[in-house]
Coordinates of C-alpha atoms in Angstrom, one line a residue:
X19 CA 21.7 -19.0 -4.7
X20 CA 22.8 -15.7 -5.7
X21 CA 22.0 -13.1 -3.2
X22 CA 23.5 -9.9 -4.4
X23 CA 22.4 -8.4 -7.8
X24 CA 26.2 -7.0 -9.3
X25 CA 25.2 -3.6 -11.4
X26 CA 27.8 -2.4 -13.8
X27 CA 28.5 1.3 -13.8
X28 CA 29.2 2.7 -16.9
X29 CA 28.5 6.5 -16.4
X30 CA 28.2 7.1 -13.0
X31 CA 30.8 10.3 -11.8
X32 CA 31.3 9.0 -8.1
X33 CA 32.9 5.5 -9.4
X34 CA 35.6 4.9 -11.6
X35 CA 34.4 4.1 -15.1
X36 CA 34.0 0.5 -15.4
X37 CA 33.1 0.2 -11.6
X38 CA 30.7 -2.3 -10.1
X39 CA 28.4 -2.0 -7.0
X40 CA 26.4 -4.6 -5.3
X41 CA 23.3 -5.0 -3.4
X42 CA 21.2 -7.1 -1.5
X43 CA 18.4 -8.6 -3.8
X44 CA 15.2 -6.9 -2.5
X45 CA 12.8 -9.0 0.0
X46 CA 10.1 -8.8 -2.5
X47 CA 12.1 -10.5 -5.3
X48 CA 12.9 -13.3 -2.1
X49 CA 9.4 -13.7 -1.0
X50 CA 8.2 -14.1 -4.8
X51 CA 11.0 -16.8 -5.6
X52 CA 9.3 -18.7 -2.3
X53 CA 6.0 -18.5 -3.5
X54 CA 7.2 -19.9 -7.0
X55 CA 9.0 -23.1 -5.4
X56 CA 6.0 -23.5 -2.8
X57 CA 3.8 -23.7 -6.3
X58 CA 6.1 -26.2 -8.1
X59 CA 6.0 -28.3 -4.9
X60 CA 2.7 -28.4 -4.8
X61 CA 1.9 -29.0 -8.2
X62 CA 4.6 -31.8 -8.5
X63 CA 2.4 -33.1 -5.1
X64 CA -0.6 -32.8 -7.1
X65 CA 0.5 -34.8 -10.2
X66 CA 1.5 -37.5 -7.9
X67 CA -1.9 -37.9 -6.2
X68 CA -3.3 -37.8 -9.4
X69 CA -1.3 -40.6 -11.3
X70 CA -2.1 -42.8 -8.2
X71 CA -5.9 -41.9 -7.9
X72 CA -6.3 -42.5 -11.5
X73 CA -4.0 -45.7 -11.1
X74 CA -5.9 -47.2 -8.5
X75 CA -9.8 -46.2 -9.1
X76 CA -9.8 -44.8 -12.1
X77 CA -11.8 -41.6 -12.8
X78 CA -13.5 -40.2 -9.3
X79 CA -16.5 -37.8 -9.1
X80 CA -15.8 -34.1 -9.8
X81 CA -16.5 -33.3 -6.0
X82 CA -13.5 -35.4 -4.8
X83 CA -11.4 -33.6 -7.5
X84 CA -12.3 -30.4 -6.3
X85 CA -11.7 -31.3 -2.5
X86 CA -8.2 -32.6 -3.2
X87 CA -7.3 -29.4 -5.7
X88 CA -8.4 -27.4 -2.3
X89 CA -5.7 -29.6 0.1
X90 CA -2.3 -27.7 1.0
X91 CA 0.8 -29.4 0.3
X92 CA 1.1 -31.1 3.4
X93 CA -2.3 -32.4 3.4
X94 CA -1.6 -33.4 -0.5
X95 CA 1.6 -35.1 0.6
X96 CA 0.1 -36.9 3.1
X97 CA -2.7 -37.8 0.7
X98 CA 0.0 -39.4 -1.1
X99 CA 1.1 -41.8 1.7
X100 CA -2.3 -42.5 2.8
X101 CA -3.4 -43.8 -1.0
X102 CA -1.2 -46.6 -0.4
X103 CA -3.3 -48.3 2.0
X104 CA -6.7 -47.4 0.1
X105 CA -8.4 -50.2 -1.4
X106 CA -11.7 -48.6 -2.7
X107 CA -12.7 -44.8 -3.5
X108 CA -14.9 -44.6 -0.2
X109 CA -11.2 -44.8 1.3
X110 CA -10.0 -41.6 -0.4
X111 CA -13.8 -39.7 0.4
X112 CA -13.5 -41.0 3.8
X113 CA -10.0 -39.1 4.5
X114 CA -10.9 -36.4 2.9
X115 CA -14.1 -36.1 5.5
X116 CA -11.5 -36.5 8.3
X117 CA -8.9 -34.1 7.0
X118 CA -11.3 -31.2 6.1
X119 CA -9.9 -28.0 7.2
X120 CA -6.3 -29.3 8.7
X121 CA -3.2 -31.5 8.0
X122 CA -3.2 -34.9 9.3

């Protein structure tokens, strides 16, 4: 990952013409980048969960969809693994009730 910005300085009396100055990336940019990466991971995990649910159970109630959308990434990943053992929509609903407010 790029950790410094290089700024070409063309008109700075303190530097020779065409000189370069390096500076660390601002902390705000690094935090933003981490948030974007986490959102991407969550979207990928949710996409996998939706494909598994759709294939195994077809359409599910909107209340269950809402619960799944509210899961944190760790919970979504745990659900993806648990789905492999589910045999009915009841298993999914039970898992969601048991895992409300925390990771498994």
